[in-house]
PDB file of C-alpha atoms in Angstrom:
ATOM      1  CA  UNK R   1     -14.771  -9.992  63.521  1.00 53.00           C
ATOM      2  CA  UNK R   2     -15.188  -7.670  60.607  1.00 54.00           C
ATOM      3  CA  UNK R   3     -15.316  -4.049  60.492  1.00 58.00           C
ATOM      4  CA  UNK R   4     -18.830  -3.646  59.837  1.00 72.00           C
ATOM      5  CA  UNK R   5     -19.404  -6.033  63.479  1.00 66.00           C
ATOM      6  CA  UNK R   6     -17.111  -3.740  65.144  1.00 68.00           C
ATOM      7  CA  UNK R   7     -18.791  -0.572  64.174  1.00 76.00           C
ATOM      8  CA  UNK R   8     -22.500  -2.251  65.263  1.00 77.00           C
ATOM      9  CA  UNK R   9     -21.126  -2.969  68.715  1.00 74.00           C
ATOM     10  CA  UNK R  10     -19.644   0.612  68.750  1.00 77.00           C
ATOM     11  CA  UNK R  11     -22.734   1.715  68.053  1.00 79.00           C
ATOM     12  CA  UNK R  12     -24.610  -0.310  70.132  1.00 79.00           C
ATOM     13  CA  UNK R  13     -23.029   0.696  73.361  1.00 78.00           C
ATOM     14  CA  UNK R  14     -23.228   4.584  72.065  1.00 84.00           C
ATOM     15  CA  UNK R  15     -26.919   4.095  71.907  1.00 86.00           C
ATOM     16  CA  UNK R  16     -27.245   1.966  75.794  1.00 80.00           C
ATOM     17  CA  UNK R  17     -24.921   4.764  77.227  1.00 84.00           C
ATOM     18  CA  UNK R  18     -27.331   7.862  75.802  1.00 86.00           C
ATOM     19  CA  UNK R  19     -30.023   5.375  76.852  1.00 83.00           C
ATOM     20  CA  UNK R  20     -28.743   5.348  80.263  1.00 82.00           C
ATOM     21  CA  UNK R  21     -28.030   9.401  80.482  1.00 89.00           C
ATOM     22  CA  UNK R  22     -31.672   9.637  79.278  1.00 88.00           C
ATOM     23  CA  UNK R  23     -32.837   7.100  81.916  1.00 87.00           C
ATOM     24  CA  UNK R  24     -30.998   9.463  84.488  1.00 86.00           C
ATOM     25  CA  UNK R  25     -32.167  12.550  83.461  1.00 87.00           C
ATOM     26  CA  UNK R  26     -35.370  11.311  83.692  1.00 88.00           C
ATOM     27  CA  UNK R  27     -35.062  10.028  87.065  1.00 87.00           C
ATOM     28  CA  UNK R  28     -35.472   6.581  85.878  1.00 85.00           C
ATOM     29  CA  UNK R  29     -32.918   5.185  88.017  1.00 86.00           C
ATOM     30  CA  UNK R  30     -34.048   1.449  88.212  1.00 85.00           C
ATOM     31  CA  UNK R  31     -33.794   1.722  84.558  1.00 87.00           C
ATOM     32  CA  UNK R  32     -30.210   3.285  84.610  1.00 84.00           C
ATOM     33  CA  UNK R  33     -28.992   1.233  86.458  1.00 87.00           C
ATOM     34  CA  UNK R  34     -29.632  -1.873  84.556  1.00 87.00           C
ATOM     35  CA  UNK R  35     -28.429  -0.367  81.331  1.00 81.00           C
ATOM     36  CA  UNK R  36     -25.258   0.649  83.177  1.00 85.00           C
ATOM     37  CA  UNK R  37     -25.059  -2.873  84.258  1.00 87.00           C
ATOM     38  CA  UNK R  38     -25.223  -3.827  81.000  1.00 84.00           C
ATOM     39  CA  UNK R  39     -23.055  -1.537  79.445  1.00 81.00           C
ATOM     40  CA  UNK R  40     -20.390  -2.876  81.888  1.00 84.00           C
ATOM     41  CA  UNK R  41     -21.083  -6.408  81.244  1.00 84.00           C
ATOM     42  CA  UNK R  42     -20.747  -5.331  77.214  1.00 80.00           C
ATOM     43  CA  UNK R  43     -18.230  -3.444  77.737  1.00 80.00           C
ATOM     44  CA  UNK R  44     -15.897  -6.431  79.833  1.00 80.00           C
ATOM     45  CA  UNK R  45     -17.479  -8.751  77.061  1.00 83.00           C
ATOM     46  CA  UNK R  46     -16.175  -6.848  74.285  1.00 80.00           C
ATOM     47  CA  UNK R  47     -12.670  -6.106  76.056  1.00 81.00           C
ATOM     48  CA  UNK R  48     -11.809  -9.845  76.803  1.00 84.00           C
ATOM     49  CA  UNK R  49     -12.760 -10.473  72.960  1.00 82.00           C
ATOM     50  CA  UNK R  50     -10.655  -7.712  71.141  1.00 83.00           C
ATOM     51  CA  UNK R  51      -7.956  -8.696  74.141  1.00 86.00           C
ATOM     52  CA  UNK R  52      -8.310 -12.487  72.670  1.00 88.00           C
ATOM     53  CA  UNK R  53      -8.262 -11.623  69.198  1.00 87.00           C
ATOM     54  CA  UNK R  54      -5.026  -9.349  69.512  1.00 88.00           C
ATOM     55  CA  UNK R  55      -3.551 -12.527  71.489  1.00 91.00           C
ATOM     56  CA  UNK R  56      -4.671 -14.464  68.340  1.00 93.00           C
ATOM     57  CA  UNK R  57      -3.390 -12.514  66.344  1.00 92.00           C
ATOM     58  CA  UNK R  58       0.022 -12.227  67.700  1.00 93.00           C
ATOM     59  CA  UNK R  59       0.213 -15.702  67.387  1.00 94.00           C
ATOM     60  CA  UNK R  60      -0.392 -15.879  64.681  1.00 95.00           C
ATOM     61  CA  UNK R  61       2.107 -13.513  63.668  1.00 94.00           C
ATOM     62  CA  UNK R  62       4.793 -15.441  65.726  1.00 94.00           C
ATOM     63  CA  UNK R  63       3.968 -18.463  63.761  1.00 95.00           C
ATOM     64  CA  UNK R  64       4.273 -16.829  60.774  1.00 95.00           C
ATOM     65  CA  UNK R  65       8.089 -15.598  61.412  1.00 95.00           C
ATOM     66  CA  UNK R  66       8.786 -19.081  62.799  1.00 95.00           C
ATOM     67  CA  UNK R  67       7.248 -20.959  59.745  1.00 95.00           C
ATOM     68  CA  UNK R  68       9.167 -18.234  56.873  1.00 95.00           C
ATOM     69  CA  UNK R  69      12.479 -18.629  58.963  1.00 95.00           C
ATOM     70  CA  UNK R  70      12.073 -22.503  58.319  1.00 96.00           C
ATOM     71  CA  UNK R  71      11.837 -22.122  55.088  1.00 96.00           C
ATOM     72  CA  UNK R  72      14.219 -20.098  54.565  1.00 96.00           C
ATOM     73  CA  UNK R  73      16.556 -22.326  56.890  1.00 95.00           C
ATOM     74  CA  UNK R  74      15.787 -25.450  54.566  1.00 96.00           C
ATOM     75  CA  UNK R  75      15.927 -23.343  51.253  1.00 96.00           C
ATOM     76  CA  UNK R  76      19.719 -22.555  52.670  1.00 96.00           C
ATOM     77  CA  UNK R  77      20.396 -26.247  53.575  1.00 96.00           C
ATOM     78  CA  UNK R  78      19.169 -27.300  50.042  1.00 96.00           C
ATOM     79  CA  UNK R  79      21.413 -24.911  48.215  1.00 96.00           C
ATOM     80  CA  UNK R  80      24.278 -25.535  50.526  1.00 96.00           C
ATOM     81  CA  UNK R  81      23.925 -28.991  50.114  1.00 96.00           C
ATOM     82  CA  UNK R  82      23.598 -28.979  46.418  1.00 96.00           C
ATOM     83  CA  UNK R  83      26.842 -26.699  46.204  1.00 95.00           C
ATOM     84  CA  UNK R  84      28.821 -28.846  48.542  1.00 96.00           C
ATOM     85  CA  UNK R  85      28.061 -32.123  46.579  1.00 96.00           C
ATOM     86  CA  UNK R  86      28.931 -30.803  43.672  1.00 96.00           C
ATOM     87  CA  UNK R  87      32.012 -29.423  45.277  1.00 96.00           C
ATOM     88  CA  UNK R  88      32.888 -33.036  46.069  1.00 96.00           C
ATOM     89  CA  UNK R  89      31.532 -34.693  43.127  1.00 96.00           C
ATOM     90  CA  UNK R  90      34.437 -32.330  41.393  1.00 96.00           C
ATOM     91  CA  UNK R  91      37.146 -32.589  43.530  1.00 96.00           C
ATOM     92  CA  UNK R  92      36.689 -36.677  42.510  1.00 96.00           C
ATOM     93  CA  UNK R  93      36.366 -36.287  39.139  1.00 96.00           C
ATOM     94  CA  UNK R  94      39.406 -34.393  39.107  1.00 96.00           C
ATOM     95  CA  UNK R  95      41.591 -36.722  41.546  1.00 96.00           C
ATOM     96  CA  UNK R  96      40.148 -39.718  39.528  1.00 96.00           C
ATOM     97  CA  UNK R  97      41.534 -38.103  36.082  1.00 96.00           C
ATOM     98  CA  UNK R  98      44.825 -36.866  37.408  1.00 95.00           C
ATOM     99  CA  UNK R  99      45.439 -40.651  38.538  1.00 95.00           C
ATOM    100  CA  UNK R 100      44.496 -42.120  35.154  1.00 96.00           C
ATOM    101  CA  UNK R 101      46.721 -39.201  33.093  1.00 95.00           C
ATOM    102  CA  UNK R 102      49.487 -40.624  36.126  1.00 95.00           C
ATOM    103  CA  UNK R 103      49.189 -43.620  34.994  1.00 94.00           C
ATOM    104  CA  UNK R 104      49.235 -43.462  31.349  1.00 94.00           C
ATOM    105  CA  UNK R 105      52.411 -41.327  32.115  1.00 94.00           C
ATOM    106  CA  UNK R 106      54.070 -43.509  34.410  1.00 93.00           C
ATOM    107  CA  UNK R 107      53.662 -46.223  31.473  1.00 92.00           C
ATOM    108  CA  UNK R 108      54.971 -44.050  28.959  1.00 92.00           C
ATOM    109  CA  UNK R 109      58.019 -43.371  31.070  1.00 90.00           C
ATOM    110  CA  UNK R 110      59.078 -46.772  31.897  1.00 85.00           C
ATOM    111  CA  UNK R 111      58.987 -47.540  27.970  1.00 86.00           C
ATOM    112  CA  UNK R 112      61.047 -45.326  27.105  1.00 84.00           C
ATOM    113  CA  UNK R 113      63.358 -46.337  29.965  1.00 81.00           C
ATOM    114  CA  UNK R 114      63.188 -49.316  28.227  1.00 77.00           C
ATOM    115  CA  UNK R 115      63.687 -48.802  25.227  1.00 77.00           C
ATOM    116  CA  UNK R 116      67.326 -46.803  25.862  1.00 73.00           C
ATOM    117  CA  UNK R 117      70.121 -49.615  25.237  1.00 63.00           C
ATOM    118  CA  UNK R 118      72.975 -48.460  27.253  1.00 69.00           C
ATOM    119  CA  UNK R 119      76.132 -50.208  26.478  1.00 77.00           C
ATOM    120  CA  UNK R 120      78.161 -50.984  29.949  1.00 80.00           C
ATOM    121  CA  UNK R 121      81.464 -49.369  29.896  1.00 84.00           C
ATOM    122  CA  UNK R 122      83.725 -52.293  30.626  1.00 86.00           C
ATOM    123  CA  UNK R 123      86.955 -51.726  32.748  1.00 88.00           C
ATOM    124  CA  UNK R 124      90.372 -50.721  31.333  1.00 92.00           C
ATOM    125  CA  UNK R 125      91.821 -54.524  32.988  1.00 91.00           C
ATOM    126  CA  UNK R 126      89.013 -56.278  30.938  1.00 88.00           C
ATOM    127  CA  UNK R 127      89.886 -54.061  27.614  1.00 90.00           C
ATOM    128  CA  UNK R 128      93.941 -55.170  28.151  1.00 92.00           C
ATOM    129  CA  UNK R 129      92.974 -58.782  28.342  1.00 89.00           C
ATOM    130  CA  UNK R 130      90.930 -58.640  24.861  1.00 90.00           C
ATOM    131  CA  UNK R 131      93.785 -57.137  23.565  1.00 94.00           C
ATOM    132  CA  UNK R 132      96.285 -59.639  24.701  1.00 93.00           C
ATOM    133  CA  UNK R 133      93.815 -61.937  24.246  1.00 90.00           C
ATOM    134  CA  UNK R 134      93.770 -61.017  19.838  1.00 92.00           C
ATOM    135  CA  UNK R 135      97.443 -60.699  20.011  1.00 93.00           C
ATOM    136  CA  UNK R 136      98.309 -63.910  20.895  1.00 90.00           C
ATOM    137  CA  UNK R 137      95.535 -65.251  18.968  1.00 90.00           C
ATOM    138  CA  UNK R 138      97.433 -63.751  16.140  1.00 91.00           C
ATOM    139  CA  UNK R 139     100.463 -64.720  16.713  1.00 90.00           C
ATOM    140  CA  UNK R 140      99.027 -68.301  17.107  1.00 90.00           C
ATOM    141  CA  UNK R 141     100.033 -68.454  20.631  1.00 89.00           C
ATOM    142  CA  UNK R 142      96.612 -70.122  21.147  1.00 89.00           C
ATOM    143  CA  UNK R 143      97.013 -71.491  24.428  1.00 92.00           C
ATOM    144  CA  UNK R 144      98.232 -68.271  26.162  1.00 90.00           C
ATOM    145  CA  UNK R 145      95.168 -66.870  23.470  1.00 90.00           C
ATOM    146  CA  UNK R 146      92.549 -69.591  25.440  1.00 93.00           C
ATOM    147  CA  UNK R 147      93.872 -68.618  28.567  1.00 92.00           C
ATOM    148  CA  UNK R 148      93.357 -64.735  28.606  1.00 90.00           C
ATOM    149  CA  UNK R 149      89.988 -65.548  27.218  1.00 91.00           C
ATOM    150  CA  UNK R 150      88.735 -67.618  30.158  1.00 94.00           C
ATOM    151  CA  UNK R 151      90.107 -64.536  31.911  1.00 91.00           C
ATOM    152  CA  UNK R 152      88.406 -62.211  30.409  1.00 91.00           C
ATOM    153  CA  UNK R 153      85.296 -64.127  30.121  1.00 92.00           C
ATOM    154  CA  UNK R 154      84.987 -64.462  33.703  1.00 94.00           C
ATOM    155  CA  UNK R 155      85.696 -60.520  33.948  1.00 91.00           C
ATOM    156  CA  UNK R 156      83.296 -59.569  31.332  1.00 89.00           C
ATOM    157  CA  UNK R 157      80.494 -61.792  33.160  1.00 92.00           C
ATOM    158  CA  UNK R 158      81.171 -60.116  36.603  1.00 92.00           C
ATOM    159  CA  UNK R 159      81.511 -56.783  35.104  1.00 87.00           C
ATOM    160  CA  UNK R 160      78.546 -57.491  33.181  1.00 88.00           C
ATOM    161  CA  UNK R 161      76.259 -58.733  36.148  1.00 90.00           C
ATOM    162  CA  UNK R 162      77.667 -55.533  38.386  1.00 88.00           C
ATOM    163  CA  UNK R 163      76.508 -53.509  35.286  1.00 84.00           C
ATOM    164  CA  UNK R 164      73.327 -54.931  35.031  1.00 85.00           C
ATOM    165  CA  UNK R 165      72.026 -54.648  38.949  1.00 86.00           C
ATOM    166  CA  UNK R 166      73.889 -50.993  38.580  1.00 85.00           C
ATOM    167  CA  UNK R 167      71.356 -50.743  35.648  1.00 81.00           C
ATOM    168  CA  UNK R 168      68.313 -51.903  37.616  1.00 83.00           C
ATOM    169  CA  UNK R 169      68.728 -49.590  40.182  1.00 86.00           C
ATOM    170  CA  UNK R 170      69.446 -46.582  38.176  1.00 81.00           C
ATOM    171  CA  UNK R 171      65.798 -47.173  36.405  1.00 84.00           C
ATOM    172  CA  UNK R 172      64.572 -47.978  39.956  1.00 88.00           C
ATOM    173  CA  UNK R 173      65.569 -44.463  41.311  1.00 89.00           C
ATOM    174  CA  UNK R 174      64.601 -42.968  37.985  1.00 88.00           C
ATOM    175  CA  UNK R 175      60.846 -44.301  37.958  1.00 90.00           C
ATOM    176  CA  UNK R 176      60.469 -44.078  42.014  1.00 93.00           C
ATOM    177  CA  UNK R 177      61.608 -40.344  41.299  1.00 93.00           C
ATOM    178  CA  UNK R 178      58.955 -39.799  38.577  1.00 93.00           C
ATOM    179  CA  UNK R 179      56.249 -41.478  40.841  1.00 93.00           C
ATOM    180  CA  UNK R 180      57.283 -39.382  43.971  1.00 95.00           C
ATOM    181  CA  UNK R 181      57.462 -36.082  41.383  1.00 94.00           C
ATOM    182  CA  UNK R 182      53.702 -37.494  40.076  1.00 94.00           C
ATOM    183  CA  UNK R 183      52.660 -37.742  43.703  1.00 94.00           C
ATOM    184  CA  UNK R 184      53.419 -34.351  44.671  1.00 96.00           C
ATOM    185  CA  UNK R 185      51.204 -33.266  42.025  1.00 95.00           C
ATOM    186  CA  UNK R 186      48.524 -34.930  43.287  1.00 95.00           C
ATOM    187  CA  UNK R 187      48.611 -33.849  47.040  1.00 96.00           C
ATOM    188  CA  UNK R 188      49.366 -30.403  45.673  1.00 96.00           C
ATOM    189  CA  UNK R 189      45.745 -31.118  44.195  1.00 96.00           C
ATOM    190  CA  UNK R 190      44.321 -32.740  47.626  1.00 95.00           C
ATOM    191  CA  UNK R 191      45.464 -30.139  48.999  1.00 96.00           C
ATOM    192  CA  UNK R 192      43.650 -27.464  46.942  1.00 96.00           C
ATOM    193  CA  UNK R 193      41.034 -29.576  47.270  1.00 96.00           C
ATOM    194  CA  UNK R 194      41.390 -29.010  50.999  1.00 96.00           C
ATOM    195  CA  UNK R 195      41.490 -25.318  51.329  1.00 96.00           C
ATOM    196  CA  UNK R 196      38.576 -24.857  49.173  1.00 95.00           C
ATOM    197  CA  UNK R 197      36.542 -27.290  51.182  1.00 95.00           C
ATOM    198  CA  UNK R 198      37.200 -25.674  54.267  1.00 96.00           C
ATOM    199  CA  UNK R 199      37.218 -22.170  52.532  1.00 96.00           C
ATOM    200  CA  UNK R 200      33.167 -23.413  51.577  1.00 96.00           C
ATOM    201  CA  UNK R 201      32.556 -24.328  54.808  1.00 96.00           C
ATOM    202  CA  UNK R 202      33.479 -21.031  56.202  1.00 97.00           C
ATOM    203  CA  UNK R 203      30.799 -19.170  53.778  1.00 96.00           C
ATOM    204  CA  UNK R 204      28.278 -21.417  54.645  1.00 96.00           C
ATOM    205  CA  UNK R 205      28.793 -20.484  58.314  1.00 97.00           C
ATOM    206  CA  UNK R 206      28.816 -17.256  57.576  1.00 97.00           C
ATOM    207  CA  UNK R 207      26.141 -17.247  55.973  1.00 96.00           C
ATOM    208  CA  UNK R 208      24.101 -19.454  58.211  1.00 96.00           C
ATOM    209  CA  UNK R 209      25.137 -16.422  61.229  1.00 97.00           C
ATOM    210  CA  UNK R 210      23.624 -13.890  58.570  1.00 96.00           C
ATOM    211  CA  UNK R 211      20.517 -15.987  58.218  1.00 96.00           C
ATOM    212  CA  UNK R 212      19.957 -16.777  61.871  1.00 96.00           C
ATOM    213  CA  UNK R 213      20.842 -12.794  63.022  1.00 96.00           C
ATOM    214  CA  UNK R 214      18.375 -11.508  60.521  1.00 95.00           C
ATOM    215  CA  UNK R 215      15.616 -14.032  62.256  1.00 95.00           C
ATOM    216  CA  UNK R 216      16.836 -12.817  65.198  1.00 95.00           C
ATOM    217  CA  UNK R 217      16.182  -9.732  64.575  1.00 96.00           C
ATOM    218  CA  UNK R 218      13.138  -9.928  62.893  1.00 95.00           C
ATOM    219  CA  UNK R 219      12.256 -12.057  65.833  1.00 94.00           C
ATOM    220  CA  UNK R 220      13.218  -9.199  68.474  1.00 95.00           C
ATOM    221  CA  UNK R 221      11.234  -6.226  66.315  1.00 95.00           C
ATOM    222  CA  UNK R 222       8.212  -8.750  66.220  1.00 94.00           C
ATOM    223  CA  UNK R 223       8.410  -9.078  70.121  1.00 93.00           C
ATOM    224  CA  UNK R 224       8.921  -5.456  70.654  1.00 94.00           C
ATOM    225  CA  UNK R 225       6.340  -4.361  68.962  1.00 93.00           C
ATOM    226  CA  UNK R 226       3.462  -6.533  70.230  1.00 92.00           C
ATOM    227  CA  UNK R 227       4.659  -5.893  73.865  1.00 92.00           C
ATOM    228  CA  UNK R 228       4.274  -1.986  72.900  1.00 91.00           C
ATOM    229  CA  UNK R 229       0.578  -3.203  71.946  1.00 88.00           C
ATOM    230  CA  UNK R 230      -0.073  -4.961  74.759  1.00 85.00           C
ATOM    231  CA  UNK R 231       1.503  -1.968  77.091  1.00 86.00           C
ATOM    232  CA  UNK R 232      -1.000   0.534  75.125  1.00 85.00           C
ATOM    233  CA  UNK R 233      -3.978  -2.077  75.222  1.00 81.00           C
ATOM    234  CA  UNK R 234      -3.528  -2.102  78.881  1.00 80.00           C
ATOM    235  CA  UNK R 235      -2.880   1.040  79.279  1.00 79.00           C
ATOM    236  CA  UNK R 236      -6.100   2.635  77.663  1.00 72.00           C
ATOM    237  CA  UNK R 237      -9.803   1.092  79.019  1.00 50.00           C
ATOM    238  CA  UNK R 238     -12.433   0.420  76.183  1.00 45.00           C
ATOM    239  CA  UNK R 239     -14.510   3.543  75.429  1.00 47.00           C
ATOM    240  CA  UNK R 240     -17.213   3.742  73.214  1.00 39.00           C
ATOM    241  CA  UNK R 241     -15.678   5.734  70.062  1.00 43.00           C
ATOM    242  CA  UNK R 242     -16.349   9.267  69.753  1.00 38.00           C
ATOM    243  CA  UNK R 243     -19.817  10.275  67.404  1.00 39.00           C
ATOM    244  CA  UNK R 244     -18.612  12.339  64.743  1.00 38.00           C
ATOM    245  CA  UNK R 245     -20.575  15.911  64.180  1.00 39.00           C
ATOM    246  CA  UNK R 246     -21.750  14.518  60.639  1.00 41.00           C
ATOM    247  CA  UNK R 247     -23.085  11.090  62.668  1.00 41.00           C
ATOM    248  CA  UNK R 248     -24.617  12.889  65.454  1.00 41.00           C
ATOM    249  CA  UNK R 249     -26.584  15.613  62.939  1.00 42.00           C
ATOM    250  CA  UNK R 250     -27.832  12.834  60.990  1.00 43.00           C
ATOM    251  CA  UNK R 251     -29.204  11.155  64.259  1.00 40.00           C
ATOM    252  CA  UNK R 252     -30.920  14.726  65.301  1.00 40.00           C
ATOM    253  CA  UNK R 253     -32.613  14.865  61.740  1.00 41.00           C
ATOM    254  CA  UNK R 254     -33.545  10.786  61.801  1.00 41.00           C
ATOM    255  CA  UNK R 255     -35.447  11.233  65.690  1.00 40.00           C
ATOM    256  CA  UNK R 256     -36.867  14.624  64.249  1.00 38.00           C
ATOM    257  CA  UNK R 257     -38.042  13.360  61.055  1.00 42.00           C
ATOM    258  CA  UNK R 258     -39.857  10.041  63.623  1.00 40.00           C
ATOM    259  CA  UNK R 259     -41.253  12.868  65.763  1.00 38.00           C
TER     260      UNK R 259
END
């Protein structure tokens, strides 16, 4: 109901209630009494309707603050979402090229691991048989010569073979080194990774317990103040609103102008 509607029932019951004072000064009491009847049935009609529209109203109200705090809450999931994706989508892209550039190193390294010709250090025995071994030869003592050499063929082989697995596992320990040094990297990096997860889901949180106090309270002040309506609407009985002194002249001047 408008303004305007309100104001006609206002003045409405002003005009039954003089009615009725008229109908008692008069001594028309049959007549009184049936416009105080009907003032009071008015007056009950018009209290249960403004006491219906308030609780309409407040309802409406309620619903509003429910429906804006949903929005809000799925506005907050969206951008959370959104930044936690990304977060991940990241932290991949950044695992996935520290494994490639790993990679790429690793093969870099065991190249040049190849590529370095040591030269086994043969023993000082092995080094006294060669040299036998050419002195004789000179001295065309070549059976003794043929003899250190099968010696020191057979030293040189095991020598060479110890050398060798010596070899292997020196490059072993040198690539399972780089590959432990390249994997420390990368859980340094998982573990970054880690913190700033968890450090993200701590601010959303956070900021989900901001977003939910300030409903809350919004929530609470909404409550309070339509229970402080209700109090004062229960409080205070419909009367018909007060005639100003302008309203009231211009009624004398309209019944004296009729008369």
């Amino acid at each position: 109901m408008n303004v305007t509607e309100e104001s006609a029932i206002a003045d409405f019951l002003e005009i039954l209630e003089e009615h009725r004072k008229n109908c008692e000064d008069q001594g028309k009491y049959v007549e009184a009494e049936i416009a105080k009847k009907r003032l009071e049935e008015l007056k009950s009609h018009e209290e249960n309707r403004r006491k219906e529209a308030m609780k309409a109203r407040q309802i409406a109200e309620r619903l509003g603050v429910e429906e804006a705090h949903m929005l809000e809450f799925q506005q907050f999931n969206t951008k959370w979402d959104g930044a936690m994706n990304e977060h991940e989508k990241n932290s991949e892209n950044l695992i996935g090229a520290m494994k490639d550039r790993h990679i790429s190193e690793l093969k870099d390294f065991q190249q040049k691991l190849l590529a370095k010709q040591l030269r086994p250090k043969f023993s000082t025995e092995l080094l006294n048989y060669r040299k036998i071994q050419e002195h004789l030869a000179k001295a065309k003592d070549y059976n003794e010569a043929h003899k250190i050499k099968n010696k020191a063929d057979a030293l040189e082989a095991h020598e060479m073979e110890k050398w060798l697995t010596n070899k292997q596992n020196v490059l072993f320990q040198m690539e399972e080194k780089f590959k432990q040094q390249k994997q420390q990297e990368l859980s340094a990096l998982q573990k970054r990774i880690r913190t700033s997860r968890e450090e993200q889901k701590k601010q959303r949180h956070i900021a989900l317990e901001r977003l939910l106090q300030r409903y809350q309270n919004v929530k609470n002040e909404l409550e309070a103040q339509q229970n402080l309506e209700r109090m004062r609407y229960e409080k205070n009985a419909i009367n018909v609103p007060a005639v100003s002194n302008k309203e009231k002249g211009s009624r004398r001047k309209s019944t004296a102008k009729k008369r």
